[in-house]
Amino acid sequence: KTVSNLIGDESIVMAADSINDNDQSLTAVEKYFDAWNKRDMKLAVAQFTENCSVRDLQYDDAFSNRDELEKHLLRCKECLPSSFNFVIDDIAITKQKAGVLWHVENNGEPLSFTRGCSFYTLDKNGLIQTGFDIPEKAPPKTGFLNTLKSRFEAEPVRLIPLTMWVAYMYILFISDGILPGANALALEQRTWEEVRDLSINFFLVSPLLNLPFSPVVHPMLEGVFNLLLSWAAMFACFLSDERKNKPNLLPFGPMLVGMQFLTSGFLLPYLFTRTPEFESQVYKEDIDGELQAKVSEWRPLGGFLSAVGTASIVWSFVGRPEFGEFTERYNSFIDLLSIDRVGSSFIVDLAIFAIFQSWFVDDDLQRRGVTDGELMGLRNVAKYVPFFGLAAYITLRPELPSRNSELK
């Protein structure tokens, strides 16, 4: 066989059809492939030594111990459809070495460009000490689309944010007549000047300090804008949704930054592509990135952003006295919205945030060891009270534990 020739020992050659799942004499290599196909990643990594090293040429670095390998396998489990299986074509094994030729099938049908070979060294107990995977070089794959398709099939509810995102992007950037004002692609000068002025007055710092470069903007538009951005920032409390063993198709950190610029344009695609939650207990150290971990679990975040939101609402009513009393400024604000694509889109964004705020809460509580039916008061406030309910949730929710504190 080809593999036995490559490893320099033809003394023991097994064909794929000789492997019996119920055979108790299966080697660690065969058990590894079998456990992978059953998506039993605990059993799969149990076939490796604690200080194993596995190199896959699709990745820059080797996985240098059993924990790193397990995290990698869990990522693969979440990103690949359950219908994908590795099929052994040839296997050659000695007491110290093993070589495998394999390919991948989808529901029993071989996939193109998925052949490969793997070489392993074994320790004296027969466990895998090192591995070297060489997958077939392929043209650009549709793995992202296949993964996305499988998630829609498993959770059809994802079609809701997908549909809303398509509608949102079309209405905001392309359509004429649905929302007031010229579409964003018209590049109307007035639109960009308004965006610039609102950005300069971010979180009302410039007007409150009466800085000389602070532009004059309608106070109700400023209030809506800053309320919206403080709400978008509040979703940082869910950064534990992005972890080393739970990567998302669209990383939550960059998407959260994008929400400060295009709000729902980034929130909605994250919702319909995110990896489902599978852990019932998560630790602070699991969050992907030290800064993200600190921000996600920073309890004053809710109070600080709710204060910004409250100040934005108050500013809408009393800021810039030259805009008159409530009735006068409200009427002028409605007149502004009737010709303003940017301002009217902010109102749409507020509605979208109110609808989808609840989509994060159950999974976040699950990560904190809270089961269904527990903390129902806090759960419902967080899900159904827009903005301020989320702020209260950040302050009152159980804290993620730290592995270091548990060891102590």
Short mmCIF file of C-alpha atoms in Angstrom, two decimals:
data_model
loop_
_atom_site.label_atom_id
_atom_site.label_comp_id
_atom_site.label_asym_id
_atom_site.label_seq_id
_atom_site.Cartn_x
_atom_site.Cartn_y
_atom_site.Cartn_z
CA LYS A 1 0.00 0.00 0.00
CA THR A 2 1.01 3.61 -0.62
CA VAL A 3 0.98 4.61 3.04
CA SER A 4 3.02 1.66 4.21
CA ASN A 5 5.63 2.46 1.59
CA LEU A 6 5.79 6.07 2.79
CA ILE A 7 6.44 5.10 6.41
CA GLY A 8 8.92 2.43 5.39
CA ASP A 9 7.21 -0.63 6.83
CA GLU A 10 4.96 -2.95 4.84
CA SER A 11 4.69 -5.57 7.54
CA ILE A 12 1.24 -4.59 8.66
CA VAL A 13 -1.34 -3.30 6.21
CA MET A 14 -5.07 -3.09 6.89
CA ALA A 15 -7.77 -2.25 4.40
CA ALA A 16 -10.57 0.09 5.37
CA ASP A 17 -13.21 -2.60 4.99
CA SER A 18 -11.46 -4.71 7.62
CA ILE A 19 -12.19 -2.16 10.34
CA ASN A 20 -15.07 -3.17 12.57
CA ASP A 21 -16.60 -0.53 14.83
CA ASN A 22 -17.26 -3.19 17.46
CA ASP A 23 -13.72 -4.61 17.36
CA GLN A 24 -12.14 -4.16 20.77
CA SER A 25 -8.67 -4.43 19.20
CA LEU A 26 -8.98 -1.11 17.36
CA THR A 27 -5.88 1.01 17.65
CA ALA A 28 -5.88 4.56 19.00
CA VAL A 29 -5.72 5.90 15.44
CA GLU A 30 -8.83 3.98 14.37
CA LYS A 31 -10.67 4.92 17.56
CA TYR A 32 -9.79 8.56 16.90
CA PHE A 33 -11.36 8.53 13.44
CA ASP A 34 -14.39 6.63 14.73
CA ALA A 35 -14.92 9.05 17.64
CA TRP A 36 -14.53 12.05 15.31
CA ASN A 37 -17.28 10.75 13.05
CA LYS A 38 -19.52 10.25 16.08
CA ARG A 39 -18.65 13.84 17.16
CA ASP A 40 -17.49 12.45 20.52
CA MET A 41 -14.55 14.82 20.91
CA LYS A 42 -13.84 13.77 24.50
CA LEU A 43 -13.26 10.21 23.32
CA ALA A 44 -11.32 11.46 20.30
CA VAL A 45 -8.75 13.41 22.35
CA ALA A 46 -8.49 10.51 24.80
CA GLN A 47 -6.58 8.67 22.07
CA PHE A 48 -3.73 11.20 22.40
CA THR A 49 -1.11 11.65 25.10
CA GLU A 50 -1.36 14.67 27.39
CA ASN A 51 1.65 16.37 25.79
CA CYS A 52 0.79 15.42 22.21
CA SER A 53 1.61 17.60 19.22
CA VAL A 54 -0.61 17.63 16.14
CA ARG A 55 0.16 19.66 13.03
CA ASP A 56 -2.46 20.27 10.35
CA LEU A 57 -1.11 22.04 7.28
CA GLN A 58 -4.32 24.05 7.01
CA TYR A 59 -3.24 25.97 10.14
CA ASP A 60 -0.16 28.01 10.95
CA ASP A 61 0.72 26.41 14.29
CA ALA A 62 0.63 22.96 15.79
CA PHE A 63 -1.78 22.02 18.57
CA SER A 64 0.71 21.37 21.33
CA ASN A 65 -1.25 19.49 23.96
CA ARG A 66 -4.49 17.62 24.52
CA ASP A 67 -6.41 20.73 25.69
CA GLU A 68 -5.50 22.72 22.58
CA LEU A 69 -6.42 19.76 20.38
CA GLU A 70 -9.80 19.40 22.08
CA LYS A 71 -10.61 23.08 21.51
CA HIS A 72 -9.68 22.67 17.84
CA LEU A 73 -11.87 19.60 17.47
CA LEU A 74 -14.80 21.40 19.10
CA ARG A 75 -14.40 24.23 16.60
CA CYS A 76 -14.50 21.71 13.78
CA LYS A 77 -17.56 20.08 15.29
CA GLU A 78 -19.44 23.38 15.30
CA CYS A 79 -18.27 24.55 11.88
CA LEU A 80 -18.76 21.34 9.88
CA PRO A 81 -22.18 19.77 9.18
CA SER A 82 -22.91 16.58 11.10
CA SER A 83 -23.32 14.77 7.77
CA PHE A 84 -19.56 15.07 7.09
CA ASN A 85 -17.56 11.92 7.93
CA PHE A 86 -13.93 10.90 7.49
CA VAL A 87 -13.58 7.59 5.63
CA ILE A 88 -10.36 5.60 5.91
CA ASP A 89 -9.15 4.33 2.53
CA ASP A 90 -5.91 2.69 3.66
CA ILE A 91 -4.17 2.33 6.97
CA ALA A 92 -0.73 0.98 7.87
CA ILE A 93 0.24 0.51 11.49
CA THR A 94 3.28 -0.69 13.40
CA LYS A 95 3.88 -0.50 17.15
CA GLN A 96 5.41 2.95 16.85
CA LYS A 97 4.04 4.49 13.65
CA ALA A 98 0.84 4.73 11.66
CA GLY A 99 -0.16 6.17 8.32
CA VAL A 100 -3.67 6.75 7.01
CA LEU A 101 -5.13 7.67 3.64
CA TRP A 102 -8.61 9.20 3.98
CA HIS A 103 -11.32 11.22 2.31
CA VAL A 104 -14.44 13.06 3.47
CA GLU A 105 -18.01 12.12 2.59
CA ASN A 106 -21.27 14.01 2.94
CA ASN A 107 -24.20 11.67 3.63
CA GLY A 108 -22.21 8.83 2.11
CA GLU A 109 -21.20 10.74 -1.02
CA PRO A 110 -17.47 11.53 -1.48
CA LEU A 111 -16.68 15.25 -1.61
CA SER A 112 -14.29 16.70 -4.13
CA PHE A 113 -10.91 17.94 -2.95
CA THR A 114 -11.23 16.33 0.50
CA ARG A 115 -8.63 13.58 0.28
CA GLY A 116 -5.67 13.55 2.58
CA CYS A 117 -3.13 11.54 4.52
CA SER A 118 -2.06 11.57 8.13
CA PHE A 119 1.04 10.25 9.87
CA TYR A 120 1.22 9.41 13.55
CA THR A 121 3.77 8.26 16.10
CA LEU A 122 2.61 6.18 19.05
CA ASP A 123 3.90 5.93 22.60
CA LYS A 124 4.53 2.66 24.44
CA ASN A 125 0.87 2.55 25.53
CA GLY A 126 -0.37 2.85 21.97
CA LEU A 127 -1.61 6.44 22.37
CA ILE A 128 -0.89 9.00 19.66
CA GLN A 129 2.14 11.13 20.53
CA THR A 130 2.43 13.21 17.36
CA GLY A 131 0.28 13.72 14.29
CA PHE A 132 0.85 15.31 10.91
CA ASP A 133 -2.17 15.94 8.65
CA ILE A 134 -1.75 16.70 4.95
CA PRO A 135 -5.10 17.59 3.35
CA GLU A 136 -5.48 17.81 -0.40
CA LYS A 137 -4.94 21.32 -1.71
CA ALA A 138 -8.24 22.58 -3.01
CA PRO A 139 -9.67 25.59 -4.80
CA PRO A 140 -11.75 28.05 -2.75
CA LYS A 141 -14.31 26.03 -0.82
CA THR A 142 -17.92 26.64 0.03
CA GLY A 143 -17.42 25.60 3.65
CA PHE A 144 -18.80 28.90 4.94
CA LEU A 145 -21.96 28.52 2.87
CA ASN A 146 -22.38 24.86 3.78
CA THR A 147 -22.02 25.67 7.47
CA LEU A 148 -24.48 28.53 7.17
CA LYS A 149 -26.94 26.31 5.31
CA SER A 150 -26.75 23.65 8.02
CA ARG A 151 -27.46 26.26 10.70
CA PHE A 152 -30.53 27.51 8.90
CA GLU A 153 -31.75 23.93 8.56
CA ALA A 154 -31.19 23.28 12.27
CA GLU A 155 -32.69 26.62 13.39
CA PRO A 156 -35.10 28.05 10.78
CA VAL A 157 -35.73 31.00 13.14
CA ARG A 158 -32.44 32.42 11.82
CA LEU A 159 -34.36 33.37 8.69
CA ILE A 160 -35.95 36.22 10.66
CA PRO A 161 -32.75 38.27 11.16
CA LEU A 162 -31.59 37.30 7.66
CA THR A 163 -34.79 38.60 6.09
CA MET A 164 -34.68 41.76 8.16
CA TRP A 165 -31.04 42.36 7.25
CA VAL A 166 -31.71 42.05 3.52
CA ALA A 167 -34.68 44.41 3.86
CA TYR A 168 -32.69 46.83 6.03
CA MET A 169 -29.76 47.06 3.62
CA TYR A 170 -32.04 47.46 0.60
CA ILE A 171 -34.25 50.10 2.20
CA LEU A 172 -31.36 52.09 3.67
CA PHE A 173 -28.90 52.04 0.78
CA ILE A 174 -30.84 51.40 -2.43
CA SER A 175 -34.55 52.14 -2.20
CA ASP A 176 -36.28 55.43 -2.84
CA GLY A 177 -39.65 56.26 -1.32
CA ILE A 178 -39.77 53.73 1.52
CA LEU A 179 -37.77 55.85 3.97
CA PRO A 180 -37.59 59.64 3.61
CA GLY A 181 -34.63 61.30 1.95
CA ALA A 182 -32.18 60.19 -0.71
CA ASN A 183 -30.74 56.68 -0.52
CA ALA A 184 -27.25 56.32 0.95
CA LEU A 185 -25.68 55.52 -2.43
CA ALA A 186 -26.76 58.91 -3.73
CA LEU A 187 -23.88 60.35 -1.68
CA GLU A 188 -25.87 63.46 -0.86
CA GLN A 189 -23.58 66.06 0.73
CA ARG A 190 -26.11 66.95 3.39
CA THR A 191 -26.19 63.32 4.57
CA TRP A 192 -22.45 63.08 5.07
CA GLU A 193 -22.32 66.45 6.83
CA GLU A 194 -25.00 65.28 9.23
CA VAL A 195 -23.11 62.05 9.96
CA ARG A 196 -19.93 64.05 10.53
CA ASP A 197 -21.63 66.50 12.92
CA LEU A 198 -23.28 63.74 14.93
CA SER A 199 -19.97 61.90 15.22
CA ILE A 200 -18.23 65.01 16.54
CA ASN A 201 -20.92 65.25 19.21
CA PHE A 202 -20.52 61.58 20.15
CA PHE A 203 -21.91 60.85 23.63
CA LEU A 204 -22.66 64.60 23.90
CA VAL A 205 -19.12 65.35 25.11
CA SER A 206 -18.50 68.28 22.73
CA PRO A 207 -21.79 70.17 23.32
CA LEU A 208 -21.76 69.60 27.09
CA LEU A 209 -18.21 71.01 27.30
CA ASN A 210 -19.20 73.78 24.89
CA LEU A 211 -16.19 73.05 22.71
CA PRO A 212 -15.72 75.60 19.93
CA PHE A 213 -15.73 73.01 17.14
CA SER A 214 -18.99 71.40 18.31
CA PRO A 215 -21.56 71.74 15.50
CA VAL A 216 -25.20 72.62 16.14
CA VAL A 217 -27.46 69.63 15.50
CA HIS A 218 -31.14 69.16 16.35
CA PRO A 219 -31.11 67.99 20.01
CA MET A 220 -33.69 65.25 19.42
CA LEU A 221 -31.60 63.84 16.58
CA GLU A 222 -28.54 63.98 18.83
CA GLY A 223 -30.49 62.25 21.58
CA VAL A 224 -31.66 59.43 19.34
CA PHE A 225 -28.17 59.00 17.86
CA ASN A 226 -26.39 58.75 21.22
CA LEU A 227 -29.07 56.54 22.76
CA LEU A 228 -28.66 54.18 19.81
CA LEU A 229 -24.87 54.04 20.10
CA SER A 230 -24.95 53.51 23.86
CA TRP A 231 -27.39 50.64 23.27
CA ALA A 232 -25.09 49.17 20.60
CA ALA A 233 -22.15 49.37 23.02
CA MET A 234 -24.21 47.58 25.67
CA PHE A 235 -24.13 44.38 23.58
CA ALA A 236 -20.47 44.13 24.65
CA CYS A 237 -21.79 42.37 27.73
CA PHE A 238 -22.30 39.32 25.47
CA LEU A 239 -18.67 39.07 24.34
CA SER A 240 -18.51 35.70 26.11
CA ASP A 241 -20.43 34.45 23.06
CA GLU A 242 -17.03 34.48 21.27
CA ARG A 243 -14.62 32.00 22.85
CA LYS A 244 -11.59 29.95 21.90
CA ASN A 245 -13.69 26.79 21.71
CA LYS A 246 -16.72 28.56 20.22
CA PRO A 247 -15.59 30.71 17.31
CA ASN A 248 -18.30 32.33 15.22
CA LEU A 249 -18.38 32.66 11.45
CA LEU A 250 -18.32 36.43 11.99
CA PRO A 251 -16.20 37.26 15.09
CA PHE A 252 -18.27 39.18 17.61
CA GLY A 253 -15.55 41.67 18.57
CA PRO A 254 -15.19 43.26 15.11
CA MET A 255 -18.96 43.05 14.59
CA LEU A 256 -19.48 44.96 17.85
CA VAL A 257 -17.12 47.70 16.64
CA GLY A 258 -19.01 47.79 13.36
CA MET A 259 -22.26 48.35 15.24
CA GLN A 260 -20.94 51.77 16.27
CA PHE A 261 -20.96 52.71 12.58
CA LEU A 262 -23.76 50.72 10.96
CA THR A 263 -25.70 49.39 13.99
CA SER A 264 -28.22 46.83 12.67
CA GLY A 265 -26.15 46.31 9.53
CA PHE A 266 -23.69 44.39 11.74
CA LEU A 267 -25.98 43.08 14.49
CA LEU A 268 -28.35 41.15 12.21
CA PRO A 269 -25.74 39.15 10.24
CA TYR A 270 -24.05 38.19 13.48
CA LEU A 271 -27.34 36.81 14.79
CA PHE A 272 -28.05 34.59 11.80
CA THR A 273 -24.46 33.28 11.50
CA ARG A 274 -23.39 32.84 15.15
CA THR A 275 -22.41 29.44 16.49
CA PRO A 276 -25.09 27.87 18.75
CA GLU A 277 -24.23 27.77 22.44
CA PHE A 278 -23.28 24.30 23.67
CA GLU A 279 -21.65 24.97 27.06
CA SER A 280 -23.51 25.02 30.37
CA GLN A 281 -20.58 26.54 32.26
CA VAL A 282 -18.07 29.03 30.87
CA TYR A 283 -15.10 30.65 32.62
CA LYS A 284 -13.68 34.13 32.16
CA GLU A 285 -10.48 32.65 30.79
CA ASP A 286 -12.44 31.02 27.95
CA ILE A 287 -13.38 34.37 26.38
CA ASP A 288 -11.35 35.08 23.26
CA GLY A 289 -9.10 38.00 24.21
CA GLU A 290 -8.10 39.53 27.56
CA LEU A 291 -9.67 42.92 26.76
CA GLN A 292 -12.89 41.30 25.61
CA ALA A 293 -13.06 39.29 28.85
CA LYS A 294 -12.65 42.41 30.98
CA VAL A 295 -15.24 44.42 29.03
CA SER A 296 -17.75 41.59 28.92
CA GLU A 297 -17.68 41.07 32.68
CA TRP A 298 -17.27 44.71 33.72
CA ARG A 299 -20.31 45.16 35.93
CA PRO A 300 -20.40 49.01 35.81
CA LEU A 301 -20.90 48.82 32.02
CA GLY A 302 -24.69 48.71 32.38
CA GLY A 303 -24.83 51.68 34.75
CA PHE A 304 -22.45 53.78 32.68
CA LEU A 305 -24.24 53.21 29.36
CA SER A 306 -27.68 53.60 30.92
CA ALA A 307 -26.49 56.98 32.25
CA VAL A 308 -25.41 57.94 28.72
CA GLY A 309 -28.77 56.81 27.36
CA THR A 310 -30.67 58.71 30.05
CA ALA A 311 -28.63 61.85 29.38
CA SER A 312 -29.39 61.47 25.67
CA ILE A 313 -33.13 61.35 26.38
CA VAL A 314 -32.95 64.35 28.70
CA TRP A 315 -30.89 66.24 26.12
CA SER A 316 -33.59 65.62 23.55
CA PHE A 317 -36.09 67.52 25.72
CA VAL A 318 -33.98 70.29 27.28
CA GLY A 319 -30.74 70.54 25.31
CA ARG A 320 -30.13 73.56 23.07
CA PRO A 321 -32.85 75.94 24.37
CA GLU A 322 -32.89 77.80 21.05
CA PHE A 323 -34.93 74.89 19.66
CA GLY A 324 -37.85 75.90 21.89
CA GLU A 325 -40.18 74.01 24.20
CA PHE A 326 -41.17 70.38 23.72
CA THR A 327 -43.96 70.96 21.17
CA GLU A 328 -41.83 73.20 18.99
CA ARG A 329 -38.76 71.00 19.02
CA TYR A 330 -40.84 67.84 18.50
CA ASN A 331 -42.60 69.30 15.47
CA SER A 332 -39.30 70.47 13.98
CA PHE A 333 -37.84 67.00 14.62
CA ILE A 334 -40.72 65.34 12.75
CA ASP A 335 -40.21 67.79 9.89
CA LEU A 336 -36.53 66.86 9.84
CA LEU A 337 -37.27 63.12 9.78
CA SER A 338 -39.63 63.62 6.83
CA ILE A 339 -36.66 64.49 4.61
CA ASP A 340 -33.80 62.76 6.45
CA ARG A 341 -32.75 59.19 5.56
CA VAL A 342 -30.14 59.04 8.35
CA GLY A 343 -32.47 60.18 11.14
CA SER A 344 -35.33 57.92 10.07
CA SER A 345 -32.95 54.96 9.89
CA PHE A 346 -32.01 55.58 13.54
CA ILE A 347 -35.67 55.05 14.51
CA VAL A 348 -35.67 51.75 12.58
CA ASP A 349 -32.47 50.72 14.39
CA LEU A 350 -34.02 51.38 17.79
CA ALA A 351 -36.92 49.09 16.89
CA ILE A 352 -34.57 46.35 15.66
CA PHE A 353 -32.49 46.52 18.84
CA ALA A 354 -35.65 46.24 20.94
CA ILE A 355 -36.73 43.15 19.01
CA PHE A 356 -33.42 41.29 19.04
CA GLN A 357 -32.05 42.26 22.45
CA SER A 358 -33.69 39.12 23.82
CA TRP A 359 -31.84 36.77 21.45
CA PHE A 360 -28.67 36.84 23.55
CA VAL A 361 -30.08 36.50 27.05
CA ASP A 362 -30.95 32.80 27.37
CA ASP A 363 -27.58 31.66 26.04
CA ASP A 364 -25.76 34.11 28.29
CA LEU A 365 -27.54 32.76 31.36
CA GLN A 366 -26.80 29.20 30.23
CA ARG A 367 -23.09 30.04 30.11
CA ARG A 368 -23.39 31.17 33.73
CA GLY A 369 -24.87 27.88 34.89
CA VAL A 370 -28.45 29.20 35.08
CA THR A 371 -30.93 26.62 33.83
CA ASP A 372 -34.27 27.23 32.12
CA GLY A 373 -36.85 28.34 34.65
CA GLU A 374 -34.34 30.03 36.97
CA LEU A 375 -34.03 33.81 37.47
CA MET A 376 -37.20 34.34 35.46
CA GLY A 377 -37.69 37.90 36.71
CA LEU A 378 -34.24 39.05 35.63
CA ARG A 379 -34.48 36.99 32.45
CA ASN A 380 -37.74 38.62 31.38
CA VAL A 381 -36.59 42.13 32.27
CA ALA A 382 -33.46 41.64 30.15
CA LYS A 383 -35.43 40.24 27.23
CA TYR A 384 -38.48 42.47 27.14
CA VAL A 385 -37.55 45.85 28.65
CA PRO A 386 -35.67 47.72 25.91
CA PHE A 387 -32.30 49.25 26.81
CA PHE A 388 -32.83 49.78 30.54
CA GLY A 389 -33.72 46.12 31.06
CA LEU A 390 -30.44 45.12 29.47
CA ALA A 391 -28.57 47.64 31.63
CA ALA A 392 -30.16 46.14 34.77
CA TYR A 393 -29.30 42.64 33.57
CA ILE A 394 -25.61 43.51 33.18
CA THR A 395 -25.54 44.78 36.77
CA LEU A 396 -27.50 41.94 38.38
CA ARG A 397 -26.63 38.80 36.40
CA PRO A 398 -24.41 36.08 37.96
CA GLU A 399 -20.72 36.58 37.33
CA LEU A 400 -18.73 34.15 35.22
CA PRO A 401 -16.39 32.21 37.48
CA SER A 402 -12.61 32.18 37.10
CA ARG A 403 -10.64 28.97 36.93
CA ASN A 404 -7.92 30.59 39.03
CA SER A 405 -10.32 31.37 41.89
CA GLU A 406 -11.72 27.85 41.80
CA LEU A 407 -8.23 26.40 42.10
CA LYS A 408 -7.64 28.53 45.18
#
